[in-house]
Amino acid sequence: MKLFTDDRKLSILHKGEDLVPRGSMLSQIAFAPMREPLDREVVGYLEATMGIRFPQLILDFLEQCGGYEASTKYVYPSALGKAFKPIGIELRCPDRRCFFDLSCFQQPDLNPFATLSGCLPADFVQENETLLRKMIPLAWDNGFLLCLDFSRNPCEPAIAFVDPNTPVIHPMFLDFIDFVLRIGYLEH
């Protein structure tokens, strides 16, 4: 797998074939690279202390698509030609459906458990500590989190939705590619 952006459009090549279908919402989104390089020391520290391995696809995505910049015409990431249209992903939880705005990706930090436990009730953190210690926040939307979940596979994380209000952790996507290919925007 290889991820790259050409003219701010995302392509994911697998065996020479682009997995991003032409005409899909994802093909109509412009991404901005991060202004600062991803801190590889933090990535290495997390891999060593958590016993995980970040797939190169995730690191490429964060560096090439995790930027944020504003202009009079666009907020990146944003839908091409659709000024200020937020990009995100539809989440289908057992109790509701919602649109998760992806305008704020989070860089990996040295203590993802502290980040998670800081937004969740103490008793919930205590009951779910083993799982939470294998999760790294990926995106934030008004207090809600999408996290890389390394609890089942230390080399290929699933994506989980963390609702601090309920509180609950919903498994959302089997892997990172499943997550990326579902990125879109609200049409209304």
PDB file of C-alpha atoms in Angstrom:
ATOM      1  CA  MET A   1       0.000   0.000   0.000  1.00  0.00           C
ATOM      2  CA  LYS A   2       1.174   3.483  -0.813  1.00  0.00           C
ATOM      3  CA  LEU A   3      -0.570   6.722  -0.017  1.00  0.00           C
ATOM      4  CA  PHE A   4       0.202   9.977  -1.756  1.00  0.00           C
ATOM      5  CA  THR A   5      -1.402  13.269  -2.594  1.00  0.00           C
ATOM      6  CA  ASP A   6      -1.226  14.848  -6.028  1.00  0.00           C
ATOM      7  CA  ASP A   7      -2.555  18.398  -6.213  1.00  0.00           C
ATOM      8  CA  ARG A   8      -3.950  17.825  -2.702  1.00  0.00           C
ATOM      9  CA  LYS A   9      -6.054  14.849  -3.839  1.00  0.00           C
ATOM     10  CA  LEU A  10      -5.580  11.570  -2.023  1.00  0.00           C
ATOM     11  CA  SER A  11      -4.614   8.306  -3.738  1.00  0.00           C
ATOM     12  CA  ILE A  12      -4.089   4.944  -2.065  1.00  0.00           C
ATOM     13  CA  LEU A  13      -2.303   2.561  -4.399  1.00  0.00           C
ATOM     14  CA  HIS A  14      -2.567  -1.182  -3.831  1.00  0.00           C
ATOM     15  CA  LYS A  15      -0.895  -3.419  -6.432  1.00  0.00           C
ATOM     16  CA  GLY A  16      -0.907  -0.506  -8.879  1.00  0.00           C
ATOM     17  CA  GLU A  17      -4.624   0.191  -8.505  1.00  0.00           C
ATOM     18  CA  ASP A  18      -6.018   3.320  -6.851  1.00  0.00           C
ATOM     19  CA  LEU A  19      -8.454   2.354  -4.083  1.00  0.00           C
ATOM     20  CA  VAL A  20     -10.059   5.831  -4.104  1.00  0.00           C
ATOM     21  CA  PRO A  21     -12.882   5.557  -6.668  1.00  0.00           C
ATOM     22  CA  ARG A  22     -13.232   8.358  -9.223  1.00  0.00           C
ATOM     23  CA  GLY A  23     -16.226  10.511  -8.517  1.00  0.00           C
ATOM     24  CA  SER A  24     -16.391   9.461  -4.858  1.00  0.00           C
ATOM     25  CA  MET A  25     -16.678  12.122  -2.179  1.00  0.00           C
ATOM     26  CA  LEU A  26     -13.137  11.295  -1.089  1.00  0.00           C
ATOM     27  CA  SER A  27     -11.822  12.057  -4.599  1.00  0.00           C
ATOM     28  CA  GLN A  28     -13.333  15.563  -4.327  1.00  0.00           C
ATOM     29  CA  ILE A  29     -11.540  16.558  -1.133  1.00  0.00           C
ATOM     30  CA  ALA A  30      -8.402  18.674  -0.956  1.00  0.00           C
ATOM     31  CA  PHE A  31      -5.939  17.899   1.811  1.00  0.00           C
ATOM     32  CA  ALA A  32      -3.129  20.016   3.222  1.00  0.00           C
ATOM     33  CA  PRO A  33       0.135  18.552   4.458  1.00  0.00           C
ATOM     34  CA  MET A  34       1.138  19.190   8.055  1.00  0.00           C
ATOM     35  CA  ARG A  35       3.128  22.398   8.456  1.00  0.00           C
ATOM     36  CA  GLU A  36       5.523  20.761  10.911  1.00  0.00           C
ATOM     37  CA  PRO A  37       6.920  17.258  10.338  1.00  0.00           C
ATOM     38  CA  LEU A  38       5.517  14.418  12.384  1.00  0.00           C
ATOM     39  CA  ASP A  39       7.629  13.907  15.512  1.00  0.00           C
ATOM     40  CA  ARG A  40       9.250  10.538  14.765  1.00  0.00           C
ATOM     41  CA  GLU A  41      10.760  10.419  18.270  1.00  0.00           C
ATOM     42  CA  VAL A  42       7.258  10.428  19.765  1.00  0.00           C
ATOM     43  CA  VAL A  43       6.175   7.725  17.296  1.00  0.00           C
ATOM     44  CA  GLY A  44       9.210   5.615  18.238  1.00  0.00           C
ATOM     45  CA  TYR A  45       8.560   6.138  21.945  1.00  0.00           C
ATOM     46  CA  LEU A  46       4.927   5.046  21.604  1.00  0.00           C
ATOM     47  CA  GLU A  47       5.922   1.983  19.604  1.00  0.00           C
ATOM     48  CA  ALA A  48       8.487   0.982  22.241  1.00  0.00           C
ATOM     49  CA  THR A  49       6.374   1.651  25.336  1.00  0.00           C
ATOM     50  CA  MET A  50       3.039   0.376  23.989  1.00  0.00           C
ATOM     51  CA  GLY A  51       4.429  -2.601  22.074  1.00  0.00           C
ATOM     52  CA  ILE A  52       2.807  -1.453  18.823  1.00  0.00           C
ATOM     53  CA  ARG A  53       3.897  -0.599  15.289  1.00  0.00           C
ATOM     54  CA  PHE A  54       2.445   2.339  13.352  1.00  0.00           C
ATOM     55  CA  PRO A  55       1.697   1.255   9.773  1.00  0.00           C
ATOM     56  CA  GLN A  56       3.495   3.511   7.289  1.00  0.00           C
ATOM     57  CA  LEU A  57       0.106   4.300   5.707  1.00  0.00           C
ATOM     58  CA  ILE A  58      -1.045   6.035   8.910  1.00  0.00           C
ATOM     59  CA  LEU A  59       2.167   8.060   9.208  1.00  0.00           C
ATOM     60  CA  ASP A  60       1.924   9.059   5.528  1.00  0.00           C
ATOM     61  CA  PHE A  61      -1.724  10.064   5.983  1.00  0.00           C
ATOM     62  CA  LEU A  62      -0.998  12.223   9.027  1.00  0.00           C
ATOM     63  CA  GLU A  63       1.908  13.976   7.296  1.00  0.00           C
ATOM     64  CA  GLN A  64       0.234  14.483   3.924  1.00  0.00           C
ATOM     65  CA  CYS A  65      -3.398  14.967   4.960  1.00  0.00           C
ATOM     66  CA  GLY A  66      -3.276  16.005   8.606  1.00  0.00           C
ATOM     67  CA  GLY A  67      -2.525  19.650   8.028  1.00  0.00           C
ATOM     68  CA  TYR A  68      -4.892  22.473   8.632  1.00  0.00           C
ATOM     69  CA  GLU A  69      -4.846  25.821   6.904  1.00  0.00           C
ATOM     70  CA  ALA A  70      -7.428  28.511   6.408  1.00  0.00           C
ATOM     71  CA  SER A  71      -7.889  30.899   3.527  1.00  0.00           C
ATOM     72  CA  THR A  72     -10.669  33.089   2.253  1.00  0.00           C
ATOM     73  CA  LYS A  73     -11.829  30.246   0.028  1.00  0.00           C
ATOM     74  CA  TYR A  74     -11.116  26.958   1.826  1.00  0.00           C
ATOM     75  CA  VAL A  75     -10.533  25.384   5.147  1.00  0.00           C
ATOM     76  CA  TYR A  76      -8.385  22.313   4.583  1.00  0.00           C
ATOM     77  CA  PRO A  77      -9.207  19.545   4.582  1.00  0.00           C
ATOM     78  CA  SER A  78     -12.271  20.665   2.655  1.00  0.00           C
ATOM     79  CA  ALA A  79     -14.346  19.588  -0.313  1.00  0.00           C
ATOM     80  CA  LEU A  80     -12.981  21.009  -3.574  1.00  0.00           C
ATOM     81  CA  GLY A  81     -15.027  23.911  -4.877  1.00  0.00           C
ATOM     82  CA  LYS A  82     -17.279  23.764  -1.854  1.00  0.00           C
ATOM     83  CA  ALA A  83     -15.868  26.506   0.361  1.00  0.00           C
ATOM     84  CA  PHE A  84     -16.006  25.817   4.082  1.00  0.00           C
ATOM     85  CA  LYS A  85     -17.771  22.474   3.625  1.00  0.00           C
ATOM     86  CA  PRO A  86     -16.478  20.337   6.497  1.00  0.00           C
ATOM     87  CA  ILE A  87     -15.127  16.919   5.741  1.00  0.00           C
ATOM     88  CA  GLY A  88     -15.742  14.028   8.052  1.00  0.00           C
ATOM     89  CA  ILE A  89     -17.064  10.562   8.373  1.00  0.00           C
ATOM     90  CA  GLU A  90     -20.466   9.134   9.147  1.00  0.00           C
ATOM     91  CA  LEU A  91     -20.475   7.076  12.324  1.00  0.00           C
ATOM     92  CA  ARG A  92     -23.130   4.454  12.878  1.00  0.00           C
ATOM     93  CA  CYS A  93     -23.265   3.645  16.555  1.00  0.00           C
ATOM     94  CA  PRO A  94     -25.837   1.269  18.026  1.00  0.00           C
ATOM     95  CA  ASP A  95     -27.644   4.182  19.669  1.00  0.00           C
ATOM     96  CA  ARG A  96     -27.290   6.873  16.968  1.00  0.00           C
ATOM     97  CA  ARG A  97     -25.781   8.028  13.674  1.00  0.00           C
ATOM     98  CA  CYS A  98     -23.668  11.142  13.505  1.00  0.00           C
ATOM     99  CA  PHE A  99     -21.245  13.048  11.300  1.00  0.00           C
ATOM    100  CA  PHE A 100     -17.780  13.300  12.838  1.00  0.00           C
ATOM    101  CA  ASP A 101     -15.958  16.425  11.634  1.00  0.00           C
ATOM    102  CA  LEU A 102     -12.344  15.586  10.718  1.00  0.00           C
ATOM    103  CA  SER A 103     -11.012  19.140  10.585  1.00  0.00           C
ATOM    104  CA  CYS A 104      -8.847  18.473  13.624  1.00  0.00           C
ATOM    105  CA  PHE A 105      -6.436  15.544  13.432  1.00  0.00           C
ATOM    106  CA  GLN A 106      -4.332  14.932  16.501  1.00  0.00           C
ATOM    107  CA  GLN A 107      -0.639  14.229  16.364  1.00  0.00           C
ATOM    108  CA  PRO A 108       0.529  11.322  18.515  1.00  0.00           C
ATOM    109  CA  ASP A 109       1.593  12.541  21.944  1.00  0.00           C
ATOM    110  CA  LEU A 110       3.817  10.975  24.595  1.00  0.00           C
ATOM    111  CA  ASN A 111       0.948   9.978  26.891  1.00  0.00           C
ATOM    112  CA  PRO A 112      -2.221   9.103  24.967  1.00  0.00           C
ATOM    113  CA  PHE A 113      -3.664   7.382  28.061  1.00  0.00           C
ATOM    114  CA  ALA A 114      -3.532  10.691  29.966  1.00  0.00           C
ATOM    115  CA  THR A 115      -5.348  12.410  27.093  1.00  0.00           C
ATOM    116  CA  LEU A 116      -8.089   9.774  27.119  1.00  0.00           C
ATOM    117  CA  SER A 117      -8.421   9.557  30.892  1.00  0.00           C
ATOM    118  CA  GLY A 118      -8.590  13.351  31.094  1.00  0.00           C
ATOM    119  CA  CYS A 119     -11.840  13.422  29.108  1.00  0.00           C
ATOM    120  CA  LEU A 120     -13.524  10.332  30.590  1.00  0.00           C
ATOM    121  CA  PRO A 121     -15.021   9.670  34.045  1.00  0.00           C
ATOM    122  CA  ALA A 122     -12.531   8.108  36.483  1.00  0.00           C
ATOM    123  CA  ASP A 123     -14.629   4.970  37.113  1.00  0.00           C
ATOM    124  CA  PHE A 124     -14.951   4.339  33.350  1.00  0.00           C
ATOM    125  CA  VAL A 125     -11.180   4.758  32.937  1.00  0.00           C
ATOM    126  CA  GLN A 126     -10.544   2.305  35.762  1.00  0.00           C
ATOM    127  CA  GLU A 127     -12.942  -0.302  34.296  1.00  0.00           C
ATOM    128  CA  ASN A 128     -11.472   0.070  30.767  1.00  0.00           C
ATOM    129  CA  GLU A 129      -7.823   0.836  31.542  1.00  0.00           C
ATOM    130  CA  THR A 130      -6.386  -2.148  29.649  1.00  0.00           C
ATOM    131  CA  LEU A 131      -8.217  -1.148  26.451  1.00  0.00           C
ATOM    132  CA  LEU A 132      -7.543   2.583  26.840  1.00  0.00           C
ATOM    133  CA  ARG A 133      -3.800   1.953  27.232  1.00  0.00           C
ATOM    134  CA  LYS A 134      -3.806   0.477  23.696  1.00  0.00           C
ATOM    135  CA  MET A 135      -5.578   3.462  22.125  1.00  0.00           C
ATOM    136  CA  ILE A 136      -4.132   6.624  20.560  1.00  0.00           C
ATOM    137  CA  PRO A 137      -6.368   9.608  19.749  1.00  0.00           C
ATOM    138  CA  LEU A 138      -6.500  10.340  16.011  1.00  0.00           C
ATOM    139  CA  ALA A 139      -9.152  13.055  15.660  1.00  0.00           C
ATOM    140  CA  TRP A 140     -11.223  15.265  17.926  1.00  0.00           C
ATOM    141  CA  ASP A 141     -14.680  16.706  17.323  1.00  0.00           C
ATOM    142  CA  ASN A 142     -16.177  18.802  20.107  1.00  0.00           C
ATOM    143  CA  GLY A 143     -15.046  16.424  22.867  1.00  0.00           C
ATOM    144  CA  PHE A 144     -15.695  13.203  20.948  1.00  0.00           C
ATOM    145  CA  LEU A 145     -12.656  11.185  19.845  1.00  0.00           C
ATOM    146  CA  LEU A 146     -11.718   8.782  17.100  1.00  0.00           C
ATOM    147  CA  CYS A 147      -8.812   6.618  18.215  1.00  0.00           C
ATOM    148  CA  LEU A 148      -6.380   4.153  16.738  1.00  0.00           C
ATOM    149  CA  ASP A 149      -7.205   0.955  18.630  1.00  0.00           C
ATOM    150  CA  PHE A 150      -4.198  -1.378  18.853  1.00  0.00           C
ATOM    151  CA  SER A 151      -5.876  -3.722  21.393  1.00  0.00           C
ATOM    152  CA  ARG A 152      -6.504  -6.576  18.935  1.00  0.00           C
ATOM    153  CA  ASN A 153      -3.542  -6.180  16.622  1.00  0.00           C
ATOM    154  CA  PRO A 154      -0.354  -4.315  17.603  1.00  0.00           C
ATOM    155  CA  CYS A 155       0.545  -3.717  13.933  1.00  0.00           C
ATOM    156  CA  GLU A 156      -2.819  -2.896  12.318  1.00  0.00           C
ATOM    157  CA  PRO A 157      -5.123  -0.752  14.450  1.00  0.00           C
ATOM    158  CA  ALA A 158      -8.876  -0.616  14.189  1.00  0.00           C
ATOM    159  CA  ILE A 159     -10.632   2.739  14.655  1.00  0.00           C
ATOM    160  CA  ALA A 160     -12.818   3.300  17.719  1.00  0.00           C
ATOM    161  CA  PHE A 161     -15.223   6.126  18.603  1.00  0.00           C
ATOM    162  CA  VAL A 162     -15.014   7.377  22.186  1.00  0.00           C
ATOM    163  CA  ASP A 163     -18.061   9.187  23.516  1.00  0.00           C
ATOM    164  CA  PRO A 164     -17.118  10.862  26.812  1.00  0.00           C
ATOM    165  CA  ASN A 165     -20.719  11.856  27.560  1.00  0.00           C
ATOM    166  CA  THR A 166     -22.202   8.361  27.724  1.00  0.00           C
ATOM    167  CA  PRO A 167     -19.300   7.175  28.281  1.00  0.00           C
ATOM    168  CA  VAL A 168     -18.750   4.375  25.795  1.00  0.00           C
ATOM    169  CA  ILE A 169     -16.205   3.069  23.306  1.00  0.00           C
ATOM    170  CA  HIS A 170     -17.684   1.952  19.980  1.00  0.00           C
ATOM    171  CA  PRO A 171     -15.572  -0.079  17.526  1.00  0.00           C
ATOM    172  CA  MET A 172     -16.122   1.725  14.193  1.00  0.00           C
ATOM    173  CA  PHE A 173     -13.765   0.579  11.439  1.00  0.00           C
ATOM    174  CA  LEU A 174     -11.795  -2.642  11.050  1.00  0.00           C
ATOM    175  CA  ASP A 175      -8.661  -0.910   9.854  1.00  0.00           C
ATOM    176  CA  PHE A 176      -7.269   2.434   8.778  1.00  0.00           C
ATOM    177  CA  ILE A 177      -7.977   1.959   5.069  1.00  0.00           C
ATOM    178  CA  ASP A 178     -11.649   1.218   5.796  1.00  0.00           C
ATOM    179  CA  PHE A 179     -11.740   4.483   7.757  1.00  0.00           C
ATOM    180  CA  VAL A 180     -10.010   6.609   5.077  1.00  0.00           C
ATOM    181  CA  LEU A 181     -12.118   5.279   2.194  1.00  0.00           C
ATOM    182  CA  ARG A 182     -15.291   6.392   4.015  1.00  0.00           C
ATOM    183  CA  ILE A 183     -14.234  10.022   4.439  1.00  0.00           C
ATOM    184  CA  GLY A 184     -16.709  12.366   2.788  1.00  0.00           C
ATOM    185  CA  TYR A 185     -18.603  15.574   3.395  1.00  0.00           C
ATOM    186  CA  LEU A 186     -22.119  16.680   4.209  1.00  0.00           C
ATOM    187  CA  GLU A 187     -24.053  17.465   1.045  1.00  0.00           C
ATOM    188  CA  HIS A 188     -26.530  19.909   2.575  1.00  0.00           C
TER     189      HIS A 188
END
